[in-house]
mmCIF file of C-alpha atoms and ligand atoms in Angstrom:
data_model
loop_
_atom_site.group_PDB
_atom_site.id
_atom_site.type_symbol
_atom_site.label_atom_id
_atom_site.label_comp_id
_atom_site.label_asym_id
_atom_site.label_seq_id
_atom_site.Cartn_x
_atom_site.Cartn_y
_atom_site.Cartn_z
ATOM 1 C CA UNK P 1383 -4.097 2.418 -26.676
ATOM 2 C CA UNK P 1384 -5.082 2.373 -22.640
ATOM 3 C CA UNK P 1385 -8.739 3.271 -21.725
ATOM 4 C CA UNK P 1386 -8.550 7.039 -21.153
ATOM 5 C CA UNK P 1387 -7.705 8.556 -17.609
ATOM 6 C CA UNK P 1388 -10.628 10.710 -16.218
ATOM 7 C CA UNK P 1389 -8.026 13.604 -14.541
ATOM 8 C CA UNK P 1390 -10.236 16.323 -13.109
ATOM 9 C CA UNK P 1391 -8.269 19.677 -13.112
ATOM 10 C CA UNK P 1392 -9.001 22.793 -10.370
ATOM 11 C CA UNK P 1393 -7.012 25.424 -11.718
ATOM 12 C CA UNK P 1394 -8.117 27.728 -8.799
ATOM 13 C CA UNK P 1395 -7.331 31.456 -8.433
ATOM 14 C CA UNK P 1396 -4.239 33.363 -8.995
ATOM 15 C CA UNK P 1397 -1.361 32.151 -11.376
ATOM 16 C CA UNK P 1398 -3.292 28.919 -10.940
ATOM 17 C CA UNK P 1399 -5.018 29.089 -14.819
ATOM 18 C CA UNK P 1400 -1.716 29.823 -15.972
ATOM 19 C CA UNK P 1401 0.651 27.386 -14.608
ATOM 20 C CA UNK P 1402 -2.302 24.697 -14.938
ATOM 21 C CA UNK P 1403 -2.355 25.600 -18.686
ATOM 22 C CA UNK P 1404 1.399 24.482 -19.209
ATOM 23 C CA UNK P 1405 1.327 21.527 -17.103
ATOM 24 C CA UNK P 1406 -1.770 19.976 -19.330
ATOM 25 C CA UNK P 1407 0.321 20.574 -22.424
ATOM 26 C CA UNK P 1408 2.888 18.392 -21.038
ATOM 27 C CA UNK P 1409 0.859 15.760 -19.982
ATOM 28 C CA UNK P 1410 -0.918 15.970 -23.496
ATOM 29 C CA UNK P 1411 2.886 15.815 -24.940
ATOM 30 C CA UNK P 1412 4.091 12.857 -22.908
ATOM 31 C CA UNK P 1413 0.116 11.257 -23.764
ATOM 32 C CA UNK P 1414 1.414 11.086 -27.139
ATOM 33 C CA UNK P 1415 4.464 9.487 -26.689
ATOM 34 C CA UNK P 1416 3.846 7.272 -24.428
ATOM 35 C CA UNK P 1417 0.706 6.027 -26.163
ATOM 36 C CA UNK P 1418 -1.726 6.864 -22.793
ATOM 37 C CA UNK P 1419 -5.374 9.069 -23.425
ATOM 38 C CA UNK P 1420 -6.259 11.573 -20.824
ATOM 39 C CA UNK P 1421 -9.772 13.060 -20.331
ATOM 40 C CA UNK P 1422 -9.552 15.917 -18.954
ATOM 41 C CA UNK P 1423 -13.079 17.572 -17.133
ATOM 42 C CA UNK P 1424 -12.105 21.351 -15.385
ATOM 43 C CA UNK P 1425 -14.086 21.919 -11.869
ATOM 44 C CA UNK P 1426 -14.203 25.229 -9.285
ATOM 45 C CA UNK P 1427 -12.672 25.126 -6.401
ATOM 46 C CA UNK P 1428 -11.630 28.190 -4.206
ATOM 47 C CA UNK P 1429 -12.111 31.952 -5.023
ATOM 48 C CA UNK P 1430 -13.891 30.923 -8.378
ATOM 49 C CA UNK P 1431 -15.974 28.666 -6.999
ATOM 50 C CA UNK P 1432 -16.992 31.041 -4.574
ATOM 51 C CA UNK P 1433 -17.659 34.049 -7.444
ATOM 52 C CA UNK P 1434 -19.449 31.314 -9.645
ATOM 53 C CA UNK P 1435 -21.533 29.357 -6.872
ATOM 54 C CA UNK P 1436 -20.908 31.208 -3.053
ATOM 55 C CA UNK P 1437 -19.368 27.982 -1.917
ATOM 56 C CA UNK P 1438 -15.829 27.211 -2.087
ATOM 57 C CA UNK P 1439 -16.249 23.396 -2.638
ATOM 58 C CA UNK P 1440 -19.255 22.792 -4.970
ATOM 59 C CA UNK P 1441 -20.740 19.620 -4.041
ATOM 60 C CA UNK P 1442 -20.567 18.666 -7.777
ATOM 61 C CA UNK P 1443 -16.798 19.237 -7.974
ATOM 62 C CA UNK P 1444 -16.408 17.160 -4.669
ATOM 63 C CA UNK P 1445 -18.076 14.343 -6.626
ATOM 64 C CA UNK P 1446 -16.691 14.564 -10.002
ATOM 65 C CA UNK P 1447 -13.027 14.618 -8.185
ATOM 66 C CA UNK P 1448 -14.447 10.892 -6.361
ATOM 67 C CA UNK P 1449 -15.814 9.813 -9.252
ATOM 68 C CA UNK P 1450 -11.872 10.576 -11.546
ATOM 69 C CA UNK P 1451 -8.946 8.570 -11.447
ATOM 70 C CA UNK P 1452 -6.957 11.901 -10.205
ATOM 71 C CA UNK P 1453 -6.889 15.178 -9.334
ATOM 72 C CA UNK P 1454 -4.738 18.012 -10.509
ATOM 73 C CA UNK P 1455 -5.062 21.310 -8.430
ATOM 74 C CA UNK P 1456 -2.951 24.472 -8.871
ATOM 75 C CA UNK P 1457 -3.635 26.583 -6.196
ATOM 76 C CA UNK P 1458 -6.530 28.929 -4.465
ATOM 77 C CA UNK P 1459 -7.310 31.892 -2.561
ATOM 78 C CA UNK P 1460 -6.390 36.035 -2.716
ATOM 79 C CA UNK P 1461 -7.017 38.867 -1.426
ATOM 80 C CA UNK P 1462 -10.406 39.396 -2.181
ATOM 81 C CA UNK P 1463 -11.288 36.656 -0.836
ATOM 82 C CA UNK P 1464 -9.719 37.021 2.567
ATOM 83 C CA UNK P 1465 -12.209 38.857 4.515
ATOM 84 C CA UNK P 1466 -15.420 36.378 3.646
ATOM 85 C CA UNK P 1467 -16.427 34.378 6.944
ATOM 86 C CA UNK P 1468 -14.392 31.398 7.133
ATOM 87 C CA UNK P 1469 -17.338 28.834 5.262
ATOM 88 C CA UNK P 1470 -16.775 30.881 2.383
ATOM 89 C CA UNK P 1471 -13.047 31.043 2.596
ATOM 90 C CA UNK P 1472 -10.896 29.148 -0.679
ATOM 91 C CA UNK P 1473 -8.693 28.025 2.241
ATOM 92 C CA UNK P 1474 -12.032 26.463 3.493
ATOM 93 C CA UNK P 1475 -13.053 24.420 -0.088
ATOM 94 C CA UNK P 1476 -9.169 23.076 -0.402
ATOM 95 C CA UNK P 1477 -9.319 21.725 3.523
ATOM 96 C CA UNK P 1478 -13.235 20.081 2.314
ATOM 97 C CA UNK P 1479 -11.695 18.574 -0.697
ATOM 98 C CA UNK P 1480 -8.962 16.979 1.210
ATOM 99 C CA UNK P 1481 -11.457 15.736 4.359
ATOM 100 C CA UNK P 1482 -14.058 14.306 1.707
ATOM 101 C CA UNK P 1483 -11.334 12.443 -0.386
ATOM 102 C CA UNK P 1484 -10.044 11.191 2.622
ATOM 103 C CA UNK P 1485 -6.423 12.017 1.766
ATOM 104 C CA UNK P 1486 -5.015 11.466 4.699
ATOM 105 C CA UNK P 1487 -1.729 10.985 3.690
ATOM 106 C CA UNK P 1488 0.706 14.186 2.181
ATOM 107 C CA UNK P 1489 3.789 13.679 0.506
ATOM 108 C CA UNK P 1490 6.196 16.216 -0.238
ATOM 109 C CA UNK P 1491 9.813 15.775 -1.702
ATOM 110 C CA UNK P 1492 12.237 18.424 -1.096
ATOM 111 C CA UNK P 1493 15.404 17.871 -3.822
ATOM 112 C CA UNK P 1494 17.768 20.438 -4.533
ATOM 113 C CA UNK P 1495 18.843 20.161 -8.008
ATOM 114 C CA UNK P 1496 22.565 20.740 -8.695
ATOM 115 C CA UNK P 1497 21.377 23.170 -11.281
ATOM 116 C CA UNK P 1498 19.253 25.449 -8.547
ATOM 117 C CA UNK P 1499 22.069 25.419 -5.895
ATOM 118 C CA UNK P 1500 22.733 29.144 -5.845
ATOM 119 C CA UNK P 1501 19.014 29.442 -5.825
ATOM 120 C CA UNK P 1502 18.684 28.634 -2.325
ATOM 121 C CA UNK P 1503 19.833 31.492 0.562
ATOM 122 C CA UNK P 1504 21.957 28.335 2.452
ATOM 123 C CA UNK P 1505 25.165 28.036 1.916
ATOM 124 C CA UNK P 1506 25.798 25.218 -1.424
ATOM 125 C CA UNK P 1507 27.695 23.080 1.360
ATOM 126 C CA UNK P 1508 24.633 22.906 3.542
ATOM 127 C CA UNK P 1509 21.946 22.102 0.387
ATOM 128 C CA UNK P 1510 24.030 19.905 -1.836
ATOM 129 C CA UNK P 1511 22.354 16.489 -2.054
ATOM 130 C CA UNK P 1512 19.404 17.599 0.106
ATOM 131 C CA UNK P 1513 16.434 14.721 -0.783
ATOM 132 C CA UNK P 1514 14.116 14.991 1.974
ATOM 133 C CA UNK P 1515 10.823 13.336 1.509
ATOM 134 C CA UNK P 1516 8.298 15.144 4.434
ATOM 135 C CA UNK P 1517 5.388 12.893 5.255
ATOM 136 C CA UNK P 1518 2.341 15.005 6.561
ATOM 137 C CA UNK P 1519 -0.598 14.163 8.036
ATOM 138 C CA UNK P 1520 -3.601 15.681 6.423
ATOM 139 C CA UNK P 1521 -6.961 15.082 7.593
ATOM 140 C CA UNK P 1522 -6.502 15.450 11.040
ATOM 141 C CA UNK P 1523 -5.202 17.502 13.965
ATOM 142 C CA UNK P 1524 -5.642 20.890 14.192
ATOM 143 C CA UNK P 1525 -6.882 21.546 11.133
ATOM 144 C CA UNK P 1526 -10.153 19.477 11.936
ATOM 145 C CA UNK P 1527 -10.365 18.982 15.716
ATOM 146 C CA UNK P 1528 -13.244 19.442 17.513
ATOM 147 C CA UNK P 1529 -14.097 21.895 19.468
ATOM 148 C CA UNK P 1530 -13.382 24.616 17.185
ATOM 149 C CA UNK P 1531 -15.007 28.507 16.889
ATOM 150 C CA UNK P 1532 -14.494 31.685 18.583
ATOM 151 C CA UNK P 1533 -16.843 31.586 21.933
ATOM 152 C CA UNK P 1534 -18.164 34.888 24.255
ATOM 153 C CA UNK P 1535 -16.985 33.915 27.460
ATOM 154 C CA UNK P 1536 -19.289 34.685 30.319
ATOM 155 C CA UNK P 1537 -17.425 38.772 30.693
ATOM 156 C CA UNK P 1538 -18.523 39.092 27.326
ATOM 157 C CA UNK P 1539 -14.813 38.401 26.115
ATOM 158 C CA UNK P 1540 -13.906 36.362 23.028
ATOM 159 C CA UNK P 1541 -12.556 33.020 23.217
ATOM 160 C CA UNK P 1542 -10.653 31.446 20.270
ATOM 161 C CA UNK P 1543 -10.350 27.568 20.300
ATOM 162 C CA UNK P 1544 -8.892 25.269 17.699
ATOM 163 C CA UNK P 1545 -7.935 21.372 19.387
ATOM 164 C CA UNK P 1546 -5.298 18.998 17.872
ATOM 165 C CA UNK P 1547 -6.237 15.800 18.435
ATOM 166 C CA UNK P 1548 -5.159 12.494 16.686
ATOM 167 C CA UNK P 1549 -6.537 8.785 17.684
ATOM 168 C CA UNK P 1550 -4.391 5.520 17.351
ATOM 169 C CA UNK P 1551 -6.097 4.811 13.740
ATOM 170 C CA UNK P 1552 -5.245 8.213 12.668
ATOM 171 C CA UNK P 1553 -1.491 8.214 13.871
ATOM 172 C CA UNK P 1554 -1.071 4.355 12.486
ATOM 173 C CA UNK P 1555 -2.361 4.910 9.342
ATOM 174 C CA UNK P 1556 0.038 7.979 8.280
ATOM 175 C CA UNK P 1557 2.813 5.918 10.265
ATOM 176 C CA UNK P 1558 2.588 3.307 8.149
ATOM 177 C CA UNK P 1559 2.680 5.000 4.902
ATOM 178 C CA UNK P 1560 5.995 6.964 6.702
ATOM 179 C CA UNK P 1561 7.657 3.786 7.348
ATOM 180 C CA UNK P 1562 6.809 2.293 3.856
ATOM 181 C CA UNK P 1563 8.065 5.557 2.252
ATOM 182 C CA UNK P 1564 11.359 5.613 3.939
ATOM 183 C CA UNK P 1565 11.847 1.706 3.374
ATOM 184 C CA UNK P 1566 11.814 3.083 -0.171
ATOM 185 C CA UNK P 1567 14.211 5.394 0.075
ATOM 186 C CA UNK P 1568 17.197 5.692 2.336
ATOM 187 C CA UNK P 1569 15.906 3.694 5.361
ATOM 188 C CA UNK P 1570 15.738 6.345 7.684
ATOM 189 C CA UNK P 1571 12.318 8.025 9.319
ATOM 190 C CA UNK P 1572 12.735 11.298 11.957
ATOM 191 C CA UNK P 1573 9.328 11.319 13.692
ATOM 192 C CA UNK P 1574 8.625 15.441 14.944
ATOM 193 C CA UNK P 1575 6.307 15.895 17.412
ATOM 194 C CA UNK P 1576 5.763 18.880 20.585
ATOM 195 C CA UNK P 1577 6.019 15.317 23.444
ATOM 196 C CA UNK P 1578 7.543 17.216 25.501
ATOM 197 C CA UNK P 1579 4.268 19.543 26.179
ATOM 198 C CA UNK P 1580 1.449 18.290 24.258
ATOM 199 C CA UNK P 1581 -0.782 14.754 25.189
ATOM 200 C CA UNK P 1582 -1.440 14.373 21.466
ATOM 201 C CA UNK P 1583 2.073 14.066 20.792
ATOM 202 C CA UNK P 1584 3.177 11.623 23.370
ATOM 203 C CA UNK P 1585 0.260 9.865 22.019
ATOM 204 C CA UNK P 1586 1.707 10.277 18.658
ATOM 205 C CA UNK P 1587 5.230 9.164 19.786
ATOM 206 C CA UNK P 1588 3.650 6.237 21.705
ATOM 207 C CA UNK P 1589 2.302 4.886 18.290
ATOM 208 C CA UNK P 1590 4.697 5.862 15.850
ATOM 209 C CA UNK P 1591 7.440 3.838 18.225
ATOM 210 C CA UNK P 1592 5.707 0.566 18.268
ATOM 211 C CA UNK P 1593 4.635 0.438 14.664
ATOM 212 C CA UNK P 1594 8.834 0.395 14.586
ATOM 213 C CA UNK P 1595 8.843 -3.387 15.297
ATOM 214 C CA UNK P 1596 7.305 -4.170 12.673
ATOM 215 C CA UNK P 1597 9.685 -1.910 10.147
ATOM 216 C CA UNK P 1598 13.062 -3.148 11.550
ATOM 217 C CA UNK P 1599 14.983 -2.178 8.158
ATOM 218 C CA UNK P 1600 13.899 1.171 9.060
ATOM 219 C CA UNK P 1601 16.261 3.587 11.511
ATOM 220 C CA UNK P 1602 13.525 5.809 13.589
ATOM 221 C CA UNK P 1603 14.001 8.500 15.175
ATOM 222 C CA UNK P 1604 11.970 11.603 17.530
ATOM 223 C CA UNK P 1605 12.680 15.267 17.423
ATOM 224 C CA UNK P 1606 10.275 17.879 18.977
ATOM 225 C CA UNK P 1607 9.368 20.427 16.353
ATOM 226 C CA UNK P 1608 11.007 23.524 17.541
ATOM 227 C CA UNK P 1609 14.585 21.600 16.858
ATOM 228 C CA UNK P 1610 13.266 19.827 13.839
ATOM 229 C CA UNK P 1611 13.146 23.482 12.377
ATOM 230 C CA UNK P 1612 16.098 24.532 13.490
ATOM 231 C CA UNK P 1613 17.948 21.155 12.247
ATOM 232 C CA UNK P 1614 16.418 21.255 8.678
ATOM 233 C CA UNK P 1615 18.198 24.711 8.656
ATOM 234 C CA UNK P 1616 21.509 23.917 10.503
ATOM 235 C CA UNK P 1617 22.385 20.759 8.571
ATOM 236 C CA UNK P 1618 19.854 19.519 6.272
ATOM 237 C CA UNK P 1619 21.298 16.725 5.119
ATOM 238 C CA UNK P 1620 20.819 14.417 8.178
ATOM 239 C CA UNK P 1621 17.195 13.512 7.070
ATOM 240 C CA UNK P 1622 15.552 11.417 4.957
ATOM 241 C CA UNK P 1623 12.025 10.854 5.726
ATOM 242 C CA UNK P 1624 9.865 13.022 7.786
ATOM 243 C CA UNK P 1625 6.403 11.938 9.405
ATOM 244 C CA UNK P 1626 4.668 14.800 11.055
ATOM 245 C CA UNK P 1627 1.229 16.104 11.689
ATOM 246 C CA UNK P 1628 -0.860 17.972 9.944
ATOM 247 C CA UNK P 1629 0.217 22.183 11.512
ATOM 248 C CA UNK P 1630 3.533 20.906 11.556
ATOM 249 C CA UNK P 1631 3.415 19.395 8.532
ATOM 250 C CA UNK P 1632 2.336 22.834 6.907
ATOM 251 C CA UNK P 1633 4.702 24.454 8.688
ATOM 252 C CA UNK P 1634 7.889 22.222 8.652
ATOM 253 C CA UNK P 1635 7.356 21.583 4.731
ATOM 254 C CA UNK P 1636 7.739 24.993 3.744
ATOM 255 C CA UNK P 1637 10.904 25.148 5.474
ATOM 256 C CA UNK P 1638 12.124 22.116 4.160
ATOM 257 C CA UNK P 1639 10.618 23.444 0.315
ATOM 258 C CA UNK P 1640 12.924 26.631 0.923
ATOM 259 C CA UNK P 1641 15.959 24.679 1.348
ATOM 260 C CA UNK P 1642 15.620 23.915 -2.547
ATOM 261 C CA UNK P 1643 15.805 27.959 -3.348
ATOM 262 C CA UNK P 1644 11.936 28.570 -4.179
ATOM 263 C CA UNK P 1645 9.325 26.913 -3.323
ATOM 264 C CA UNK P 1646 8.011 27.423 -7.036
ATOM 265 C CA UNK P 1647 9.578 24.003 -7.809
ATOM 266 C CA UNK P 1648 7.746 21.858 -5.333
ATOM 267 C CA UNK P 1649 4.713 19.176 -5.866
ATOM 268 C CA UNK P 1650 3.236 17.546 -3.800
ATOM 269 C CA UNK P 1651 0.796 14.187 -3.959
ATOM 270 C CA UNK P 1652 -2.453 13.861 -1.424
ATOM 271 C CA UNK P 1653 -3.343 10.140 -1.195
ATOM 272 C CA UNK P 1654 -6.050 7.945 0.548
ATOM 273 C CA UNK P 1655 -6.298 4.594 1.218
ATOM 274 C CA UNK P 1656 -8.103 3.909 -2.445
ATOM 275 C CA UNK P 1657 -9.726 6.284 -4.181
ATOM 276 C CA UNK P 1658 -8.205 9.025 -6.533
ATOM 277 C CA UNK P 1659 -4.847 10.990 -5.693
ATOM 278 C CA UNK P 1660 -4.949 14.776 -5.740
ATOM 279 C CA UNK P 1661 -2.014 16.385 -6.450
ATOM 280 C CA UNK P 1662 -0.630 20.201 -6.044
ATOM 281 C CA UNK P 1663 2.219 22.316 -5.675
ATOM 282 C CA UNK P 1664 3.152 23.205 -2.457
ATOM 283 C CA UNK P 1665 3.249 26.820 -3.278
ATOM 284 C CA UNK P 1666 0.021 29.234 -3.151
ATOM 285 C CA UNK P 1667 -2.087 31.301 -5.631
ATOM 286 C CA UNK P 1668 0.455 33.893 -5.428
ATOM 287 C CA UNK P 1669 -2.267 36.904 -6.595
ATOM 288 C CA UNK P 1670 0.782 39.727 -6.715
ATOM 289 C CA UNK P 1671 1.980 38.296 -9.808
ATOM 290 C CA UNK P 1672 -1.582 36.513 -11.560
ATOM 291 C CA UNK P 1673 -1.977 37.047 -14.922
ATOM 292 C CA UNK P 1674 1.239 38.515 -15.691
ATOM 293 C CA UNK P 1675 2.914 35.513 -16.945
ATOM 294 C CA UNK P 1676 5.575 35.870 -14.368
ATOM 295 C CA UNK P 1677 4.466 32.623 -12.360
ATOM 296 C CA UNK P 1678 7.028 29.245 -12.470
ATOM 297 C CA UNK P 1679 5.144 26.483 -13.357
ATOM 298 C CA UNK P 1680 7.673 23.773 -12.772
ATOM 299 C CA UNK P 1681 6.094 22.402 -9.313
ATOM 300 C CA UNK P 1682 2.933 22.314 -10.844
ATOM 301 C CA UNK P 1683 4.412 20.451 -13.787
ATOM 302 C CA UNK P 1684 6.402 17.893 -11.340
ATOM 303 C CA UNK P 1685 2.723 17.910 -9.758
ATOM 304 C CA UNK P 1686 1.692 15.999 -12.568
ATOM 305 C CA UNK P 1687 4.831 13.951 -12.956
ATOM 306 C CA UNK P 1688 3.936 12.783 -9.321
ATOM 307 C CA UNK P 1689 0.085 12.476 -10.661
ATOM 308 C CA UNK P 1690 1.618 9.889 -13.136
ATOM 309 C CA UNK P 1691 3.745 8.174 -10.676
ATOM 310 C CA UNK P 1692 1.824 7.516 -7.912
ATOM 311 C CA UNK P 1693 -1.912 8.055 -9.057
ATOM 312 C CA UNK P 1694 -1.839 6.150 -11.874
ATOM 313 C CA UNK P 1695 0.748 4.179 -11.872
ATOM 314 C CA UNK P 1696 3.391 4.804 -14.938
ATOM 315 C CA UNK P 1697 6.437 6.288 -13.840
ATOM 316 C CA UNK P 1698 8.364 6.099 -17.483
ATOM 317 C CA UNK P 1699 5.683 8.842 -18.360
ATOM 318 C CA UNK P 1700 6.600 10.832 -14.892
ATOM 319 C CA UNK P 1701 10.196 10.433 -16.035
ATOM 320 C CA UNK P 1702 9.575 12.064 -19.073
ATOM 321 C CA UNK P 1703 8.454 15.338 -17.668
ATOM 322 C CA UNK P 1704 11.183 15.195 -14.618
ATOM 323 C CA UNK P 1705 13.877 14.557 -17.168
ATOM 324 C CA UNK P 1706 11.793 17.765 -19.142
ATOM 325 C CA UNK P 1707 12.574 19.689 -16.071
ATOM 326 C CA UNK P 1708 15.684 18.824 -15.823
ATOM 327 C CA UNK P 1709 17.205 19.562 -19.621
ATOM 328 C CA UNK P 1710 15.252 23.293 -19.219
ATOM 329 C CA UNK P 1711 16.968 24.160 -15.955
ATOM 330 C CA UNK P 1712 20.471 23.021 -17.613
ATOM 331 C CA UNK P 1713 19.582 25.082 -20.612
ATOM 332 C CA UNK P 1714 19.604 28.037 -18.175
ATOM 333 C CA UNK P 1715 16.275 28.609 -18.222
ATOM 334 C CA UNK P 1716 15.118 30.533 -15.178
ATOM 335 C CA UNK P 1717 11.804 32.279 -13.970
ATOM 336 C CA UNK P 1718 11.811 35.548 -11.760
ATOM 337 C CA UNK P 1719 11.634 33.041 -8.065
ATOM 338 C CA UNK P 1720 14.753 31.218 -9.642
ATOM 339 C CA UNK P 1721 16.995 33.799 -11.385
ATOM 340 C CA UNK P 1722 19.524 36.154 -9.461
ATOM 341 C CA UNK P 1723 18.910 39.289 -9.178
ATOM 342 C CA UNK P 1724 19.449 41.224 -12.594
ATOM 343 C CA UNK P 1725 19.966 37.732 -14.372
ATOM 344 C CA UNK P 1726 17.766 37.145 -17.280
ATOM 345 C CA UNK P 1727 14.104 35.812 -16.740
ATOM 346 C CA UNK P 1728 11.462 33.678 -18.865
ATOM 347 C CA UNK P 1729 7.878 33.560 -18.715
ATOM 348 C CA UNK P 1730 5.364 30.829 -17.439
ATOM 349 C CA UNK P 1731 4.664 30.628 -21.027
ATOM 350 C CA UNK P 1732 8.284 30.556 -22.563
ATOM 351 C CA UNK P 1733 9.272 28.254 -19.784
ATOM 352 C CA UNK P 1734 6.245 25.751 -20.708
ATOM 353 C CA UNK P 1735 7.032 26.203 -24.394
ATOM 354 C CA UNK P 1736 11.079 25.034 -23.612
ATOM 355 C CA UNK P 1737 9.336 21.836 -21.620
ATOM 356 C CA UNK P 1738 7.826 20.405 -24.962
ATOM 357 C CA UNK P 1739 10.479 21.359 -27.020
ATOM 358 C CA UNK P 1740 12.537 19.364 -24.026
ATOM 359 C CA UNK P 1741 10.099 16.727 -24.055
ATOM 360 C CA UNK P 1742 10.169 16.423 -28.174
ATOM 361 C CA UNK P 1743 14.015 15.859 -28.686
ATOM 362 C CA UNK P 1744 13.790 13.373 -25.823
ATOM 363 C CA UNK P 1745 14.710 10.235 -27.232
ATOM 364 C CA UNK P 1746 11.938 7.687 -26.550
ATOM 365 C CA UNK P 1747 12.345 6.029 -23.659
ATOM 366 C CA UNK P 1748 14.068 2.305 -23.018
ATOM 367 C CA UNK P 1749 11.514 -0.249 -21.837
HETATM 368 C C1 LIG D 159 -0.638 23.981 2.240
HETATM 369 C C2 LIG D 159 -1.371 25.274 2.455
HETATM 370 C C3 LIG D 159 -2.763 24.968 3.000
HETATM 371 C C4 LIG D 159 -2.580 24.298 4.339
HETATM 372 C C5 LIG D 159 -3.703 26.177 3.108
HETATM 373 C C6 LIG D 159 -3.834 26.917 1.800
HETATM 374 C C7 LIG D 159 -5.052 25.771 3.632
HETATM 375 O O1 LIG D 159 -0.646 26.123 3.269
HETATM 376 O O2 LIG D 159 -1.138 23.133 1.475
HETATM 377 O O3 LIG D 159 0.444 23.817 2.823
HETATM 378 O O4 LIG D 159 -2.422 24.956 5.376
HETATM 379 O O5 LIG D 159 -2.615 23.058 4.370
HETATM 380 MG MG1 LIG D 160 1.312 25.400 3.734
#
């Protein structure tokens, strides 16, 4: 038996406790079989950090998160937490947690899954085979640039500012995971940037085009953002890879999540340069449906397939779950995000029950 894995969980707010709930049953299920220990230690983060402590980000959690070999987060925020000032905002803890783990570096897969094809509101000929793999920055940009606030001007008028800036380290560093993900996969990396107006991204395109010499397996290209939206929606298929900032990122990934019919199935891994991995959905705390049992907790599950993959390192165990996934969705298992309308529905808790039944009849793996 392997020394245990210290996996810090942050269910969050919203259907958060409830799709967290199934995905540690699977991990304990796969534990079992594939003979690996997990010790799992809960932390606050978000809205119920905020009602337990006043801050968002506890600096204990921040600590216990450095201190694990990964991090499993559902989701955060709701309504009642909307109108706090922005310090006290969930939105505010999750953005801390990423900037002090230094996770600069978000990857999320968008596959559609023959199974899920009429899910999606493209047409099947558009979606089928979709496997994009979006690479976004996510410690930088926007989100963190300085100078931010909302100023009086001298009339006594309100000024909002926000400022995207990115420096050479900043745009190598996600370039080069970009170019090392897409060597992985189908060779092929579409750089989107706003070059045409913004300094930061010429600067970005500038970079991103010489790290290209040293990646010469690798096909780049550029699109400016406006038609890299419009693209992922015309004709999917023609993308592989994605490297993007961090807005963009947000922005372009929930298009690209859509494409697969809800983004309810999506995960997503955070990573560093060392240090733990966090890893989350890319959906939110969705608070209209919390508690009811209505949430799908397959991206949060596939979350932790990615936790095993590329946190710690034992991708027969991620199989297990994806494969889990897989023989549900075939058994016709759908939640509310996935069914048609008037089609029948499971639970979170049915669905998560189906998973280790999935999981138990798998046969054990081949080494
Ligand atoms: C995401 C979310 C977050 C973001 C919010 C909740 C701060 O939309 O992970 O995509 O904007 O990064
Ligand atoms: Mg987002």
């Amino acid at each position: 038996m392997s020394q245990p894995y210290r996996i810090t969980l942050l269910p969050g707010d919203g259907i958060g406790p409830e799709i967290m709930a199934v995905a540690v049953a699977v991990l304990q299920c796969v534990a079992a079989q594939e003979g690996l220990q997990f010790e799992f230690q809960e932390a606050l983060v978000g809205g119920a950090a905020i009602d337990a402590t006043g801050e968002p980000l506890p600096a204990a959690t921040l600590e216990q998160c450095r201190q694990s070999d990964a991090v499993l987060l559902a989701a955060i925020g709701g309504y009642k937490w909307d109108t706090l000032p922005r310090p006290q905002r969930p939105e505010t803890g999750l953005l801390a947690l990423r900037a002090g783990m230094e996770l600069f570096a978000n990857l999320r897969p968008a596959t559609i899954l023959p199974q899920l094809i009429d899910a999606s509101s493209l047409k099947p000929e558009v979606v089928a085979g979709v496997d994009i793999m979006v690479v976004r920055e996510l410690t930088g940009g926007i989100y963190f640039g300085q100078p931010k606030g909302i100023f009086a001007t001298e009339t006594g008028e309100k000024r909002g500012v926000n400022t995207m800036a990115y420096t050479e380290s900043e745009i190598d560093r996600i370039g080069r995971v970009a170019f090392e993900t897409a060597r992985k996969r189908r060779g092929k990396l579409c750089s989107v940037d706003k070059a045409n107006v913004l300094e930061v991204s010429q600067l970005w395109r500038d970079r991103i085009t010489a790290l290209a010499s040293e990646y010469p397996d690798v096909e780049l290209t550029h699109l400016y953002v406006d038609n890299a939206a419009m693209q992922l929606v015309r004709w999917p298929k023609q993308f592989d890879t994605i490297v993007t900032g961090n807005l963009f990122g947000d922005i372009l990934s929930d298009v690209a999540a859509m494409l697969t019919g809800s983004i309810g199935m999506l995960p997503s891994a955070s990573l560093g340069a060392s240090g733990p991995g966090l890893f989350e959905p890319v959906h939110g705390s969705a608070p209209d449906i919390a508690g009811q049992d209505k949430a799908n907790p397959l991206a949060q599950v596939l979350s932790a397939a990615m936790m095993l993959r590329y946190g710690l390192n034992q991708p027969q165990a991620a199989q297990r779950i994806e494969q889990a996934v897989l023989t549900v969705l075939d058994q016709g298992l759908r939640t509310a995000d996935l069914a048609p309308p008037g089609a029948p529905v499971v639970g979170c808790r049915a669905m998560g029950e189906a998973l280790l039944q999935a999981l138990a009849s798998d046969a054990p793996a081949q080494t």
